Amino acid sequence: MEQHYFNINDAGLNIRCKLYSEGRGDVKTLVIFGHGFGGHKDNRAAERFAKHVLEKNHGVALLTFNWPCHGDDVRKTLRLFDCDAYLSAVLSWAKARYPDARLFGYATSFGGYLFLKYISEHGDPFLKTALRCPAVVLYDVIFGSIMTDAERERIRKGKPVSVGFDRKVEIDKAFLDSVREADIAGRDFLPYADDLFILHGTADEIVPFDAVKAFAENNVIDFEPIENADHRFRSPEKTDLATAKICAFFGLR
């Protein structure tokens, strides 16, 4: 498995990307991976998934990239419209580089929210999309689960705060207001339901299991609970189980 780092420079954007491939140009299937809040393109879940699909399937590649303000991205202030622009640019690059490839989407948590938002606003660019623990109630997740009382108080006073996991991300009231307005859980995804698949750990401590289950049921999206899996799927066995189910959904081994 080869790993190639590169940047997508488009319309003033500088998007840091990573491509997992067999090292040949005959890519017939490309999976675009969207990491979670505070994550980055060197995400362990992406690497583990790439290793599995490349070992068992020929002509497959996986592309992951940094969301704005994540990893080694140079932006300082997180905005939803920048996230949308990044995903648009990545999709444009993928279609130009591999015009005949099947395009699949796989995203976790915050990335799942952003993929769903993009689909709702622009139509579905993917043949199929798998979402692991998507943060469909992102405002509640960030403001209620991730932030501390002190950070919430700073936001109420109009001050920015730095929150997150692998890298702290600066957010402010304007970002949180835009998230609250972009209520993914309240949008209609019935037209896309057949091409969506959601997995969620029953022991998720960040994104409420019941909220995501209700979202899937309301939109008739295939929903797979993973017993005792936490938000980040720290158990290799749970990760491998999720990988197998996603590959089956994509029609891969």
Short mmCIF file of C-alpha atoms in Angstrom, two decimals, residues 35-165:
data_model
loop_
_atom_site.label_atom_id
_atom_site.label_comp_id
_atom_site.label_asym_id
_atom_site.label_seq_id
_atom_site.Cartn_x
_atom_site.Cartn_y
_atom_site.Cartn_z
CA HIS A 35 -12.61 12.64 9.45
CA GLY A 36 -14.24 13.83 12.67
CA PHE A 37 -14.00 17.02 14.72
CA GLY A 38 -10.43 17.72 15.83
CA GLY A 39 -9.10 14.95 13.58
CA HIS A 40 -6.81 15.05 10.53
CA LYS A 41 -5.92 13.35 7.25
CA ASP A 42 -3.62 10.82 9.00
CA ASN A 43 -6.65 9.39 10.74
CA ARG A 44 -6.15 5.84 12.05
CA ALA A 45 -9.64 4.78 11.01
CA ALA A 46 -8.95 5.86 7.43
CA GLU A 47 -5.62 4.04 7.36
CA ARG A 48 -7.09 0.85 8.79
CA PHE A 49 -9.96 0.94 6.30
CA ALA A 50 -7.59 1.65 3.41
CA LYS A 51 -5.33 -1.23 4.39
CA HIS A 52 -8.28 -3.62 4.43
CA VAL A 53 -9.81 -2.61 1.09
CA LEU A 54 -6.49 -2.39 -0.76
CA GLU A 55 -5.41 -5.83 0.44
CA LYS A 56 -8.68 -7.47 -0.61
CA ASN A 57 -9.65 -5.47 -3.72
CA HIS A 58 -7.83 -4.34 -6.85
CA GLY A 59 -8.21 -0.91 -8.41
CA VAL A 60 -9.31 0.80 -5.18
CA ALA A 61 -7.89 3.96 -3.61
CA LEU A 62 -8.84 6.02 -0.56
CA LEU A 63 -8.52 9.79 -0.34
CA THR A 64 -8.57 11.63 2.96
CA PHE A 65 -8.03 15.33 3.61
CA ASN A 66 -8.00 17.92 6.37
CA TRP A 67 -11.13 19.90 7.04
CA PRO A 68 -10.48 23.63 7.56
CA CYS A 69 -8.59 24.34 10.83
CA HIS A 70 -7.82 20.64 11.29
CA GLY A 71 -4.49 18.82 11.21
CA ASP A 72 -1.89 20.97 9.46
CA ASP A 73 -4.48 23.11 7.67
CA VAL A 74 -3.54 26.79 7.79
CA ARG A 75 -6.95 28.33 8.44
CA LYS A 76 -7.57 29.64 11.93
CA THR A 77 -11.33 30.22 12.15
CA LEU A 78 -13.74 27.38 11.44
CA ARG A 79 -16.66 28.16 9.14
CA LEU A 80 -19.23 25.81 7.62
CA PHE A 81 -18.99 27.48 4.21
CA ASP A 82 -15.25 26.73 4.15
CA CYS A 83 -15.95 23.07 4.94
CA ASP A 84 -18.41 23.00 2.04
CA ALA A 85 -15.83 24.61 -0.25
CA TYR A 86 -13.17 22.06 0.77
CA LEU A 87 -15.42 19.10 0.02
CA SER A 88 -16.48 20.64 -3.31
CA ALA A 89 -12.83 21.09 -4.32
CA VAL A 90 -11.92 17.54 -3.28
CA LEU A 91 -14.83 16.14 -5.29
CA SER A 92 -13.86 18.21 -8.32
CA TRP A 93 -10.26 16.97 -8.09
CA ALA A 94 -11.39 13.36 -7.73
CA LYS A 95 -13.71 13.53 -10.75
CA ALA A 96 -11.02 15.16 -12.89
CA ARG A 97 -8.26 12.77 -11.78
CA TYR A 98 -10.36 9.60 -11.96
CA PRO A 99 -13.26 10.39 -14.32
CA ASP A 100 -14.29 6.75 -14.76
CA ALA A 101 -13.98 5.65 -11.14
CA ARG A 102 -16.89 4.74 -8.90
CA LEU A 103 -17.04 7.30 -6.10
CA PHE A 104 -17.95 6.27 -2.55
CA GLY A 105 -18.10 8.37 0.61
CA TYR A 106 -17.15 7.30 4.13
CA ALA A 107 -17.22 9.77 7.01
CA THR A 108 -17.23 9.77 10.80
CA SER A 109 -18.84 12.10 13.34
CA PHE A 110 -18.30 15.76 12.26
CA GLY A 111 -17.34 14.51 8.80
CA GLY A 112 -20.64 12.64 8.64
CA TYR A 113 -22.52 15.84 9.45
CA LEU A 114 -20.64 17.71 6.70
CA PHE A 115 -21.23 14.95 4.12
CA LEU A 116 -24.96 14.97 4.92
CA LYS A 117 -25.09 18.75 4.75
CA TYR A 118 -23.39 18.68 1.34
CA ILE A 119 -25.79 16.01 0.04
CA SER A 120 -28.79 17.97 1.29
CA GLU A 121 -27.66 21.22 -0.33
CA HIS A 122 -25.99 20.03 -3.56
CA GLY A 123 -27.32 16.55 -4.26
CA ASP A 124 -25.52 13.27 -3.67
CA PRO A 125 -22.11 13.11 -5.42
CA PHE A 126 -21.46 9.55 -4.24
CA LEU A 127 -22.63 6.20 -5.56
CA LYS A 128 -23.02 5.16 -1.90
CA THR A 129 -22.17 6.82 1.42
CA ALA A 130 -21.39 5.12 4.74
CA LEU A 131 -21.47 7.17 7.94
CA ARG A 132 -20.07 6.05 11.28
CA CYS A 133 -21.54 7.86 14.30
CA PRO A 134 -22.56 10.93 12.24
CA ALA A 135 -23.08 14.03 14.38
CA VAL A 136 -26.56 14.79 13.05
CA VAL A 137 -27.17 16.92 16.17
CA LEU A 138 -23.83 18.70 15.88
CA TYR A 139 -24.80 21.78 17.89
CA ASP A 140 -25.78 19.63 20.88
CA VAL A 141 -22.62 17.54 20.48
CA ILE A 142 -20.22 20.49 20.47
CA PHE A 143 -22.02 22.80 22.90
CA GLY A 144 -23.39 20.08 25.17
CA SER A 145 -20.92 17.17 25.03
CA ILE A 146 -17.50 18.46 23.99
CA MET A 147 -17.32 21.92 25.55
CA THR A 148 -16.81 22.51 29.26
CA ASP A 149 -18.91 24.83 31.42
CA ALA A 150 -16.13 27.41 31.30
CA GLU A 151 -15.96 27.23 27.50
CA ARG A 152 -19.73 27.60 27.21
CA GLU A 153 -19.56 30.69 29.38
CA ARG A 154 -16.86 32.20 27.16
CA ILE A 155 -19.05 31.61 24.11
CA ARG A 156 -21.98 33.33 25.83
CA LYS A 157 -19.71 36.32 26.40
CA GLY A 158 -18.83 36.41 22.71
CA LYS A 159 -15.31 35.03 23.10
CA PRO A 160 -13.81 32.18 21.02
CA VAL A 161 -12.74 28.88 22.56
CA SER A 162 -10.38 26.10 21.46
CA VAL A 163 -11.93 22.63 21.67
CA GLY A 164 -11.32 19.23 20.13
CA PHE A 165 -9.27 16.06 20.36
#
